[in-house]
Coordinates of C-alpha atoms in Angstrom, one line a residue:
Chain W
M1 CA -0.4 0.3 0.0
S2 CA 1.8 3.2 -1.1
D3 CA 1.2 6.3 1.5
K4 CA -0.9 8.2 -1.5
A5 CA -3.6 5.8 -0.4
Q6 CA -4.0 7.9 2.5
E7 CA -5.5 10.6 0.6
K8 CA -9.2 8.5 0.5
E9 CA -11.9 9.1 2.6
Y10 CA -13.3 6.2 4.2
M11 CA -16.6 6.0 5.7
I12 CA -18.3 2.7 6.3
F13 CA -21.8 1.6 8.0
L14 CA -22.0 -0.8 10.4
G15 CA -25.1 -1.2 12.8
N16 CA -27.7 -4.2 12.9
F17 CA -29.9 -6.3 10.5
G18 CA -32.3 -3.6 8.8
S19 CA -30.6 -0.6 10.6
G20 CA -30.8 1.1 7.0
K21 CA -27.0 1.3 6.2
T22 CA -27.8 0.8 3.0
E23 CA -30.0 4.0 2.3
L24 CA -26.9 5.6 3.7
A25 CA -24.0 4.3 2.1
M26 CA -26.0 4.8 -1.5
H27 CA -26.9 8.5 -0.3
F28 CA -23.3 8.6 0.5
A29 CA -21.8 7.3 -2.2
M30 CA -24.5 9.2 -4.5
D31 CA -23.6 12.6 -3.0
A32 CA -20.1 12.0 -3.4
A33 CA -20.3 11.2 -7.0
A34 CA -22.2 14.4 -7.8
A35 CA -19.6 16.5 -5.6
G36 CA -17.3 15.3 -8.5
N37 CA -15.2 13.1 -5.9
P38 CA -14.2 9.4 -7.6
T39 CA -16.3 7.2 -5.4
T40 CA -16.3 3.4 -4.7
L41 CA -19.2 1.9 -2.6
I42 CA -18.4 -1.2 -1.5
D43 CA -21.0 -3.9 -0.9
L44 CA -19.9 -6.3 1.1
D45 CA -22.7 -7.3 3.0
V46 CA -22.6 -11.5 2.7
I47 CA -25.1 -12.2 4.6
N48 CA -29.1 -10.9 3.2
P49 CA -30.4 -12.6 0.3
Y50 CA -32.3 -10.0 -1.2
F51 CA -32.5 -5.4 -0.3
R52 CA -28.9 -4.8 -0.8
A53 CA -26.8 -2.5 -3.0
S54 CA -25.9 -4.6 -5.7
E55 CA -29.7 -4.3 -6.9
R56 CA -29.3 -1.2 -7.4
K57 CA -26.4 -1.0 -10.0
L58 CA -28.4 0.9 -12.7
A59 CA -29.0 4.0 -10.2
L60 CA -25.1 3.4 -8.8
D61 CA -23.7 3.7 -12.4
K62 CA -25.9 6.3 -13.7
A63 CA -24.6 9.0 -10.3
G64 CA -20.9 8.1 -11.2
V65 CA -20.1 5.4 -8.4
R66 CA -18.5 2.4 -9.0
L67 CA -19.7 -0.4 -7.3
I68 CA -17.9 -3.5 -6.3
I69 CA -20.6 -6.3 -5.2
P70 CA -19.8 -9.5 -3.6
N71 CA -18.6 -12.6 -5.7
Y72 CA -22.1 -14.5 -7.1
A73 CA -24.4 -11.5 -5.4
M74 CA -27.6 -11.1 -6.6
S75 CA -27.4 -15.0 -8.4
N76 CA -28.8 -17.9 -7.3
V77 CA -25.3 -18.6 -5.2
E78 CA -26.1 -19.2 -1.6
I79 CA -22.6 -18.8 -0.2
I80 CA -21.6 -15.0 -1.3
T81 CA -18.2 -14.5 -0.9
I82 CA -15.7 -12.0 -0.5
N83 CA -14.8 -9.6 -4.2
P84 CA -10.6 -9.6 -4.3
E85 CA -10.9 -6.2 -6.1
I86 CA -12.0 -4.1 -2.8
Y87 CA -7.8 -4.3 -2.5
S88 CA -8.3 -1.6 -4.8
A89 CA -9.5 0.5 -2.3
F90 CA -6.9 0.8 -0.7
T91 CA -4.0 1.7 -3.5
A92 CA -2.4 5.0 -4.0
G93 CA -5.8 7.7 -5.3
S94 CA -7.8 10.5 -3.9
G95 CA -11.6 10.0 -3.9
S96 CA -14.8 8.7 -1.6
V97 CA -15.1 5.0 -1.0
I98 CA -17.9 3.8 1.4
F99 CA -18.0 0.3 2.9
D100 CA -22.0 -1.1 3.3
V101 CA -21.0 -4.3 5.9
G102 CA -23.7 -6.5 6.3
G103 CA -25.7 -6.4 9.9
D104 CA -24.7 -7.8 13.4
G105 CA -21.5 -8.7 14.7
L106 CA -21.9 -11.6 12.1
G107 CA -22.2 -9.1 9.2
A108 CA -19.0 -7.2 10.4
R109 CA -16.9 -9.7 10.5
A110 CA -16.3 -9.7 6.6
L111 CA -14.4 -6.6 7.7
G112 CA -11.5 -7.7 9.9
Q113 CA -9.3 -8.7 7.3
Y114 CA -9.0 -5.3 5.8
K115 CA -8.0 -4.0 10.1
G116 CA -4.4 -4.0 8.4
Y117 CA -4.8 -1.5 5.6
F118 CA -7.5 0.7 7.8
D119 CA -4.6 1.7 10.5
K120 CA -2.7 3.8 8.3
V121 CA -5.3 5.2 7.4
P122 CA -4.9 8.8 9.4
P123 CA -8.1 9.1 11.4
P124 CA -9.8 12.4 10.0
R125 CA -10.2 10.5 7.3
L126 CA -11.5 6.8 8.5
R127 CA -15.3 7.2 9.7
I128 CA -16.7 4.1 11.3
W129 CA -20.1 4.9 12.1
L130 CA -23.0 2.9 13.7
V131 CA -26.0 3.2 12.5
I132 CA -28.9 3.0 14.5
N133 CA -33.0 2.8 14.2
P134 CA -34.1 1.5 18.2
H135 CA -37.2 0.7 16.3
R136 CA -36.1 -2.4 14.8
P137 CA -37.0 -4.6 18.0
M138 CA -33.2 -6.1 18.3
S139 CA -31.6 -2.9 19.1
A140 CA -34.3 -1.6 21.0
T141 CA -32.7 -0.2 23.9
P142 CA -29.9 1.7 25.0
D143 CA -28.1 -1.8 26.2
K144 CA -29.0 -3.8 23.5
I145 CA -27.5 -1.3 21.0
I146 CA -24.5 -0.8 23.3
A147 CA -24.3 -5.3 23.2
M148 CA -24.2 -5.0 19.5
M149 CA -22.0 -2.5 18.6
R150 CA -18.5 -3.9 21.4
A151 CA -20.0 -7.5 19.3
I152 CA -19.9 -5.6 15.9
E153 CA -15.8 -4.0 17.1
E154 CA -14.6 -6.7 17.9
S155 CA -16.0 -8.7 14.2
A156 CA -14.8 -5.7 11.9
R157 CA -11.8 -5.3 14.5
L158 CA -12.5 -1.3 14.3
R159 CA -13.7 1.5 17.0
I160 CA -16.6 3.1 16.3
N161 CA -16.4 6.9 16.1
G162 CA -19.8 8.5 15.2
L163 CA -23.1 7.2 15.8
I164 CA -25.8 7.9 13.2
N165 CA -29.5 8.3 14.6
N166 CA -31.5 6.7 11.8
G167 CA -34.8 6.1 13.8
N168 CA -37.3 5.6 11.2
M169 CA -40.8 3.3 10.6
S170 CA -39.8 2.7 6.7
Y171 CA -42.8 4.2 5.3
E172 CA -44.8 5.1 8.1
S173 CA -41.6 7.5 9.9
T174 CA -43.0 10.6 12.0
A175 CA -41.3 13.3 13.6
E176 CA -42.1 11.5 17.0
D177 CA -40.0 8.7 15.8
L178 CA -36.5 10.4 15.4
L179 CA -37.5 12.1 18.2
H180 CA -38.1 9.0 20.6
S181 CA -34.2 7.6 18.6
Y182 CA -32.8 10.9 19.8
Y183 CA -32.8 9.8 23.5
I184 CA -31.7 6.1 23.5
V185 CA -29.0 7.2 20.2
K186 CA -28.2 10.2 23.6
E187 CA -28.1 7.8 26.1
V188 CA -25.4 5.3 23.5
A189 CA -23.9 8.1 23.1
A190 CA -23.5 9.4 27.4
Q191 CA -22.5 5.9 27.9
T192 CA -20.7 5.3 25.5
G193 CA -18.5 8.5 24.7
V194 CA -19.0 7.9 21.4
P195 CA -20.2 11.3 19.4
V196 CA -23.8 11.4 17.5
V197 CA -22.5 13.2 14.3
M198 CA -26.0 12.7 12.3
T199 CA -29.5 12.7 12.5
S200 CA -30.3 10.8 9.4
G201 CA -34.0 10.5 7.8
E202 CA -36.5 11.4 4.9
E203 CA -37.7 15.5 4.6
Q204 CA -40.6 15.3 5.9
P205 CA -39.6 13.5 9.6
L206 CA -36.6 14.9 9.8
S207 CA -37.3 18.5 8.9
G208 CA -39.8 17.7 11.5
F209 CA -37.7 16.4 13.9
L210 CA -35.8 19.7 14.0
Q211 CA -38.6 21.8 15.4
L212 CA -39.8 19.6 18.1
A213 CA -35.5 19.6 19.0
Q214 CA -35.4 23.8 19.0
E215 CA -38.9 24.1 20.5
R216 CA -37.7 21.5 22.9
D217 CA -34.3 22.5 23.5
L218 CA -32.9 19.4 22.9
K219 CA -28.8 19.6 22.9
Q220 CA -27.4 20.0 18.8
D221 CA -24.5 17.4 20.3
Y222 CA -26.9 15.0 20.5
I223 CA -28.5 15.5 16.9
G224 CA -25.1 16.4 15.1
E225 CA -25.6 16.7 11.3
P226 CA -28.9 17.0 10.0
V227 CA -28.8 14.7 6.8
F228 CA -31.6 14.3 4.4
I229 CA -32.3 11.5 2.4
H230 CA -34.4 9.9 -0.5
T231 CA -35.2 6.3 -0.2
K232 CA -33.9 4.2 -3.0
M233 CA -34.4 0.4 -1.9
H234 CA -38.1 1.2 -2.5
R235 CA -39.3 -2.1 -4.7
D236 CA -43.0 -2.0 -6.9
W237 CA -44.8 -3.4 -4.1
D238 CA -44.2 0.0 -1.6
R239 CA -46.6 2.2 -4.2
F240 CA -49.7 1.3 -3.4
V241 CA -49.2 2.8 0.1
K242 CA -49.4 5.7 -1.2
Y243 CA -53.4 5.4 -1.7
G244 CA -53.4 4.2 2.1
V245 CA -52.9 0.3 3.0
Chain P
M1 CA -44.8 7.7 19.1
T2 CA -46.5 4.7 18.1
T3 CA -46.0 1.0 19.7
K4 CA -44.8 -0.1 16.2
Q5 CA -41.7 -2.0 15.3
L6 CA -39.6 -1.8 12.3
M7 CA -39.8 -5.9 11.9
K8 CA -38.4 -8.5 8.6
G9 CA -40.6 -10.7 8.2
C10 CA -38.4 -13.6 9.1
E11 CA -38.4 -12.2 12.0
A12 CA -42.0 -11.3 11.7
I13 CA -42.8 -14.7 11.4
A14 CA -41.0 -15.9 14.6
E15 CA -41.6 -13.9 17.1
A16 CA -45.8 -13.9 16.1
A17 CA -45.5 -17.7 16.5
L18 CA -43.8 -17.3 20.2
R19 CA -46.5 -15.3 21.2
G20 CA -48.8 -17.3 20.2
G21 CA -47.9 -20.3 21.4
C22 CA -45.1 -21.7 20.3
R23 CA -42.8 -23.3 22.4
Y24 CA -40.2 -26.2 20.2
F25 CA -39.0 -25.3 17.4
F26 CA -36.6 -27.5 14.8
G27 CA -35.0 -27.0 11.7
Y28 CA -32.3 -26.4 9.1
P29 CA -31.1 -23.8 7.3
I30 CA -31.5 -22.7 3.9
T31 CA -32.2 -19.2 2.3
P32 CA -34.0 -17.1 2.5
Q33 CA -36.0 -18.0 5.7
N34 CA -33.1 -18.3 8.0
D35 CA -33.9 -15.5 9.6
I36 CA -36.4 -18.0 11.5
P37 CA -34.3 -20.8 12.9
E38 CA -31.7 -17.3 13.7
Y39 CA -34.3 -15.9 15.9
M40 CA -36.0 -18.6 17.1
S41 CA -32.4 -19.8 18.4
A42 CA -32.1 -16.6 20.2
R43 CA -35.5 -15.9 21.7
L44 CA -37.0 -19.7 22.5
P45 CA -34.4 -20.4 25.3
E46 CA -35.3 -16.6 27.0
I47 CA -39.3 -18.0 27.3
G48 CA -38.0 -21.9 28.1
G49 CA -39.0 -22.5 25.1
V50 CA -36.5 -25.5 23.1
F51 CA -34.8 -24.7 19.5
L52 CA -32.6 -27.3 18.1
Q53 CA -30.9 -26.9 14.7
A54 CA -31.7 -30.9 13.5
E55 CA -29.2 -32.9 11.1
S56 CA -31.6 -32.7 8.3
E57 CA -35.0 -31.4 7.3
I58 CA -36.7 -34.7 7.4
A59 CA -35.0 -35.1 10.9
A60 CA -36.1 -31.8 12.1
S61 CA -40.3 -32.8 10.8
N62 CA -40.2 -35.7 12.2
M63 CA -39.3 -34.1 15.9
V64 CA -42.2 -32.0 15.0
Y65 CA -44.2 -35.1 14.7
G66 CA -42.8 -35.9 18.4
A67 CA -43.2 -32.9 19.7
A68 CA -46.8 -32.9 18.1
G69 CA -47.6 -35.9 19.4
A70 CA -46.6 -35.2 23.1
G71 CA -49.4 -32.1 23.1
A72 CA -46.5 -29.4 22.1
R73 CA -47.3 -26.7 20.5
V74 CA -44.7 -27.0 17.6
M75 CA -43.4 -24.9 14.7
T76 CA -40.8 -25.7 11.6
S77 CA -39.9 -23.6 8.4
S78 CA -37.9 -24.0 5.8
S79 CA -37.5 -22.9 2.4
S80 CA -38.5 -24.2 -0.9
P81 CA -36.1 -27.7 -1.3
G82 CA -36.1 -28.4 2.3
I83 CA -40.1 -28.3 2.6
S84 CA -39.8 -31.3 -0.3
L85 CA -37.1 -32.7 2.3
K86 CA -39.9 -32.2 4.9
Q87 CA -42.8 -33.5 2.7
E88 CA -42.4 -38.4 5.0
G89 CA -42.7 -35.8 8.2
I90 CA -45.5 -33.8 6.7
S91 CA -47.5 -36.9 5.6
T92 CA -47.3 -38.6 8.4
I93 CA -47.9 -36.5 11.3
A94 CA -50.9 -35.7 8.7
G95 CA -52.3 -39.8 9.0
A96 CA -51.5 -39.2 12.0
E97 CA -53.9 -36.1 12.8
L98 CA -51.7 -34.2 15.1
P99 CA -51.1 -29.9 15.1
C100 CA -48.5 -28.1 14.4
V101 CA -47.5 -24.7 12.1
I102 CA -45.0 -25.0 9.0
V103 CA -43.9 -22.0 7.4
N104 CA -42.3 -22.5 3.9
V105 CA -40.6 -18.9 2.8
M106 CA -40.6 -19.5 -1.1
R107 CA -37.8 -19.7 -3.4
G108 CA -37.5 -20.8 -6.8
G109 CA -37.3 -24.3 -8.0
P110 CA -37.2 -27.3 -9.6
G111 CA -34.9 -28.8 -7.7
I112 CA -32.5 -26.8 -5.5
G113 CA -33.5 -23.6 -8.3
G114 CA -32.5 -20.4 -6.6
I115 CA -33.0 -18.3 -3.6
Q116 CA -35.1 -15.0 -5.3
A117 CA -39.0 -15.3 -4.1
S118 CA -40.8 -17.1 -6.3
Q119 CA -45.1 -18.9 -5.0
G120 CA -43.8 -22.0 -7.5
D121 CA -44.9 -24.1 -3.9
Y122 CA -48.5 -24.0 -4.6
F123 CA -49.0 -26.7 -5.7
Q124 CA -47.1 -28.8 -3.2
S125 CA -48.4 -27.2 -0.6
V126 CA -52.1 -27.1 -2.2
K127 CA -52.8 -30.2 -3.8
G128 CA -51.2 -32.1 -1.3
G129 CA -46.6 -32.6 -1.2
G130 CA -46.4 -36.0 0.4
H131 CA -48.5 -39.1 0.0
G132 CA -51.8 -39.7 0.8
D133 CA -55.4 -38.1 0.4
Y134 CA -54.8 -35.3 3.3
K135 CA -54.6 -31.7 3.3
L136 CA -52.7 -29.0 5.3
I137 CA -54.9 -25.5 6.0
V138 CA -52.6 -22.9 3.7
F139 CA -52.1 -19.1 4.6
G140 CA -50.5 -16.7 1.9
P141 CA -49.5 -13.4 3.5
D142 CA -49.5 -10.4 1.4
S143 CA -47.8 -8.5 4.3
V144 CA -45.4 -8.9 7.0
Q145 CA -48.4 -7.6 9.3
E146 CA -50.8 -10.5 7.8
A147 CA -47.7 -13.2 8.2
I148 CA -47.9 -12.0 12.1
D149 CA -51.0 -12.0 12.2
I150 CA -52.1 -15.8 10.8
V151 CA -48.9 -16.9 12.7
Y152 CA -50.6 -15.9 15.7
G153 CA -53.8 -17.7 15.4
A154 CA -52.2 -21.0 13.8
F155 CA -51.0 -23.0 16.3
D156 CA -55.1 -22.6 17.9
I157 CA -56.6 -23.7 14.2
A158 CA -54.4 -26.2 14.1
D159 CA -54.7 -27.3 17.5
K160 CA -58.7 -26.9 16.9
Y161 CA -59.0 -29.4 13.7
R162 CA -55.5 -31.6 14.0
T163 CA -54.3 -30.8 11.6
P164 CA -51.2 -29.6 10.5
V165 CA -51.1 -25.5 9.2
M166 CA -48.9 -23.7 6.0
I167 CA -47.9 -20.5 6.3
L168 CA -46.7 -20.3 2.7
A169 CA -45.0 -16.4 2.3
D170 CA -42.8 -15.8 -0.9
G171 CA -39.6 -15.1 -0.1
L172 CA -39.8 -11.5 -0.2
I173 CA -42.2 -11.5 2.9
G174 CA -39.5 -13.2 4.6
Q175 CA -37.3 -10.6 3.6
M176 CA -39.2 -7.4 3.3
M177 CA -39.2 -4.5 6.7
E178 CA -42.3 -3.1 7.8
P179 CA -44.3 -1.2 10.3
V180 CA -46.2 -3.9 12.3
T181 CA -47.4 -3.9 15.1
M182 CA -46.9 -7.2 17.5
P183 CA -49.8 -8.6 19.2
E184 CA -49.4 -10.3 23.4
F185 CA -48.8 -12.9 24.6
K186 CA -50.6 -15.5 24.8
S187 CA -50.9 -16.8 28.5
D188 CA -50.5 -20.2 29.3
E189 CA -54.7 -20.6 29.8
E190 CA -54.6 -20.1 26.6
I191 CA -51.9 -21.8 25.1
K192 CA -52.8 -25.2 27.5
V193 CA -55.2 -27.1 25.0
E194 CA -57.1 -30.1 26.6
K195 CA -55.5 -32.9 24.2
P196 CA -56.8 -36.7 25.5
W197 CA -54.6 -38.0 22.6
A198 CA -51.2 -36.9 23.6
A199 CA -49.1 -39.2 24.2
T200 CA -48.0 -37.4 28.1
G201 CA -47.3 -40.8 30.1
W202 CA -50.7 -43.4 31.2
H203 CA -50.4 -44.8 34.2
E204 CA -53.3 -47.1 35.8
G205 CA -55.8 -45.1 37.5
C206 CA -54.7 -41.6 34.8
G207 CA -58.3 -41.7 33.4
R208 CA -58.3 -42.2 29.7
P209 CA -57.0 -45.1 27.6
R210 CA -53.4 -45.4 26.1
A211 CA -52.7 -42.4 24.4
I212 CA -50.6 -44.0 20.7
I213 CA -49.0 -41.4 18.2
N214 CA -49.0 -43.3 14.6
S215 CA -49.7 -43.3 11.2
L216 CA -50.1 -47.1 10.3
Y217 CA -53.3 -48.1 10.3
I218 CA -53.3 -51.9 10.5
E219 CA -56.7 -53.0 9.6
D220 CA -58.1 -51.6 6.5
E221 CA -60.9 -50.7 8.7
A222 CA -59.3 -48.4 11.0
L223 CA -57.8 -46.4 7.8
E224 CA -61.2 -46.0 6.3
A225 CA -62.3 -44.7 9.7
L226 CA -59.6 -42.8 9.5
H227 CA -60.7 -41.2 6.1
E228 CA -63.6 -40.8 6.9
R229 CA -62.6 -38.3 9.9
L230 CA -60.2 -36.8 7.5
Q231 CA -62.7 -35.7 5.2
A232 CA -64.9 -34.7 7.6
R233 CA -62.9 -32.3 8.9
Y234 CA -62.2 -30.8 5.9
R235 CA -65.8 -30.4 4.8
I236 CA -65.8 -28.3 8.0
I237 CA -62.3 -26.5 7.7
E238 CA -64.1 -25.4 4.1
Q239 CA -67.4 -24.1 5.5
N240 CA -65.0 -22.4 8.4
E241 CA -62.0 -21.3 8.0
V242 CA -62.0 -19.7 4.4
R243 CA -60.5 -16.1 4.3
Y244 CA -60.1 -13.5 1.2
E245 CA -59.8 -10.0 0.2
Y246 CA -61.6 -8.4 -2.4
Y247 CA -60.2 -4.5 -3.4
N248 CA -62.8 -2.3 -5.8
I249 CA -65.2 -5.4 -7.5
E250 CA -67.4 -3.6 -7.6
D251 CA -68.7 -2.6 -11.6
A252 CA -65.2 -4.5 -12.6
E253 CA -64.0 -4.4 -15.5
V254 CA -61.4 -7.1 -15.3
I255 CA -60.9 -9.5 -11.7
L256 CA -57.3 -10.2 -10.5
I257 CA -56.6 -12.9 -8.8
A258 CA -53.4 -12.4 -6.8
Y259 CA -52.1 -13.8 -3.5
G260 CA -48.7 -12.9 -1.4
T261 CA -46.6 -9.9 -2.6
I262 CA -47.9 -9.9 -6.0
S263 CA -51.1 -9.3 -5.0
R264 CA -49.3 -5.6 -4.0
V265 CA -47.9 -4.9 -7.5
C266 CA -52.0 -6.2 -8.6
R267 CA -53.1 -3.6 -6.3
S268 CA -50.6 -0.8 -7.2
A269 CA -52.0 -0.8 -11.5
I270 CA -55.6 -1.1 -10.2
D271 CA -55.0 2.2 -8.5
E272 CA -53.3 3.1 -11.5
L273 CA -55.2 2.1 -13.9
A274 CA -58.3 3.7 -11.7
E275 CA -56.8 7.3 -12.2
E276 CA -56.7 6.0 -16.3
G277 CA -60.8 5.7 -15.7
I278 CA -60.5 2.2 -16.2
K279 CA -62.0 -0.1 -13.9
V280 CA -60.6 -3.6 -12.2
G281 CA -60.7 -5.5 -9.0
M282 CA -59.1 -7.8 -7.4
V283 CA -59.7 -11.4 -5.2
R284 CA -56.8 -11.6 -2.6
P285 CA -57.5 -15.6 -1.3
I286 CA -55.9 -15.3 2.4
T287 CA -56.5 -19.0 2.2
L288 CA -55.1 -21.4 -0.2
W289 CA -56.2 -24.3 1.5
P290 CA -59.7 -24.1 1.7
F291 CA -59.5 -21.6 -1.8
P292 CA -61.7 -19.1 -2.3
S293 CA -63.5 -20.4 -5.0
Q294 CA -67.0 -19.3 -4.1
A295 CA -65.5 -15.5 -3.4
V296 CA -63.7 -15.2 -7.0
L297 CA -67.0 -16.8 -9.1
D298 CA -69.1 -14.5 -6.9
A299 CA -66.4 -11.7 -7.7
V300 CA -66.4 -12.8 -11.6
A301 CA -69.4 -13.7 -12.6
Q302 CA -70.5 -9.8 -12.3
P303 CA -72.5 -8.6 -15.0
S304 CA -69.9 -5.8 -15.4
V305 CA -67.4 -8.0 -16.0
K306 CA -65.1 -9.3 -18.8
K307 CA -62.5 -11.1 -18.0
A308 CA -60.2 -12.4 -15.3
L309 CA -56.0 -12.7 -15.0
A310 CA -54.6 -14.6 -12.6
V311 CA -50.7 -13.0 -11.6
E312 CA -48.8 -15.0 -9.3
I313 CA -44.8 -15.6 -9.0
S314 CA -45.0 -19.6 -10.8
A315 CA -45.5 -20.3 -14.2
G316 CA -49.7 -20.6 -13.4
Q317 CA -50.6 -23.0 -10.4
M318 CA -53.0 -21.2 -8.0
V319 CA -54.4 -19.7 -11.8
E320 CA -55.8 -23.8 -12.1
D321 CA -57.8 -23.3 -8.7
A322 CA -59.3 -19.8 -9.9
R323 CA -60.3 -21.7 -13.3
L324 CA -62.1 -24.4 -10.9
A325 CA -64.2 -21.4 -9.8
V326 CA -64.8 -20.2 -12.5
N327 CA -66.3 -23.0 -14.5
G328 CA -65.6 -22.0 -17.6
L329 CA -68.5 -18.9 -17.1
K330 CA -66.2 -16.7 -18.3
E331 CA -62.0 -16.8 -19.7
V332 CA -59.4 -16.2 -16.3
A333 CA -56.2 -15.6 -18.2
F334 CA -52.9 -15.8 -16.6
L335 CA -49.8 -14.0 -16.2
G336 CA -46.6 -14.8 -14.3
Y337 CA -43.1 -15.3 -14.7
P338 CA -41.1 -18.9 -12.4
G339 CA -37.8 -18.1 -11.1
S340 CA -36.2 -15.1 -9.8
K341 CA -38.3 -12.8 -12.3
I342 CA -41.9 -10.6 -10.7
A343 CA -44.5 -9.1 -12.9
T344 CA -44.3 -5.5 -13.2
V345 CA -46.6 -3.2 -12.4
E346 CA -46.3 -1.7 -15.7
E347 CA -46.6 -5.5 -17.3
I348 CA -49.7 -6.2 -15.2
I349 CA -51.6 -2.7 -16.8
A350 CA -50.8 -4.0 -19.9
K351 CA -51.5 -6.9 -20.0
V352 CA -55.3 -5.9 -18.6
K353 CA -55.9 -3.4 -21.5
A354 CA -55.1 -6.0 -23.8
L355 CA -58.0 -8.0 -22.2
R356 CA -60.2 -5.2 -22.9
E357 CA -59.6 -5.0 -26.3
E358 CA -59.5 -8.9 -27.1

């Protein structure tokens, strides 16, 4: 690995199953590409059979994002394997490299083998973020989230350095859902000392939450940067929901 | 803040089973249902139940036979090829008149097939699967919430009729995440059903004959008596347990017939067609056996209806039951793909328009 590789920015999304890692990874990849950065999105999920970044290859191509997918992903093979092309993420160059990692400690294990490479990246260029959605039952309480966070760190062999409040209820998300998550993520931050780097959501729930935050004088430290996202993993069967179930 | 949670279909099915009284789970891994045993392995010990990964699918279904024979609320799950492997056990369970719940999160077939979503196991589920004259009560949920509600009540239905109940979910139902409301745990009283037939240990003076769990009927008369009981029971189930949903059927020109995830794509197509002024309705079978034949016939027989269209993620299986229900009164066309492709809203709209013009 050459020293020049250190010019790359790395963003790693970790979290439990269904916390929203793929949505956020795609959002930041498209954002970085739109800003003119050479951008690589690495789908490192070796667990999920469906609903993965690889399914959005066409949209990512169009946005100018280079997508690296695991071997056999999007095929009928059940045991997908790590793509050696991932090592190109650590070669010399500039731009953004975004890792969309599989859920829980199990999914994070795929990341552990790159520890030697990540160790050489200067900390400001290495963002290792935990995506939290407390509306998922397995991450509903600070205790569960912290236990999961430790399991992920152990498997990934990396220290998480930022928390993301991605509290949502899919197509039924509201400002109150983010508010509920705020208090839980705040507690995780207080107990672990890891800062909350952002709060993310669709336009309506997130702007509603920011309004509530202002009214209730919530601490900016536990909100971080607001990041508005447009859900990309919706499928045909979600369309009827706009008319009510 | 609502009391809802965001859950994946497989997790939700597992949790709903526990709340519906399931205390034993025996299974073997296969995609795309792995999240069910994964979840069960973590949760069952917490509530005093037993999770066991068997050495094979057939072993798992025989363990279900044993637990059901002892009166337990027991479940197994698998995906298509794994369900084929379980069929010997399933036929035995039906032959011994035992209640249990079986979840099939369908993937593509035949053979090992593929891991993408499918509805190719309809025939296997509603027409037999294993050998012999028996039926399963089969449900085809269209959402994570409906899967929860069905699984939650499935153990009661299985116990009531001493019949295996199958949840036939396409892979998408198992893998999609949706906001859901989870019902409360059923109390011990609620799930403690009198099962005088269960093999729970006989002793002198216990006041009942020995309970023997068996599917071998040595004397012809005994086998005939079994079939009389089963067939009488199936007729009662046909009367009591049919479930379906109508969507916009009034004054419809075309009636769609679809279950599971593809019914949601149909619904999108119906709504878009309505915006163009084209009236299309849908019958969505919720029970696949007993099939809502009368409901299908009633919808299609309406004078406004020109044709019907069955839409499936298969080469055309449920369409045969729809045609039997309509009995030649009107054409029941078909749209669907086996394998890894599912019909889109645009394709359904185009097909409906083509049918109107024929």
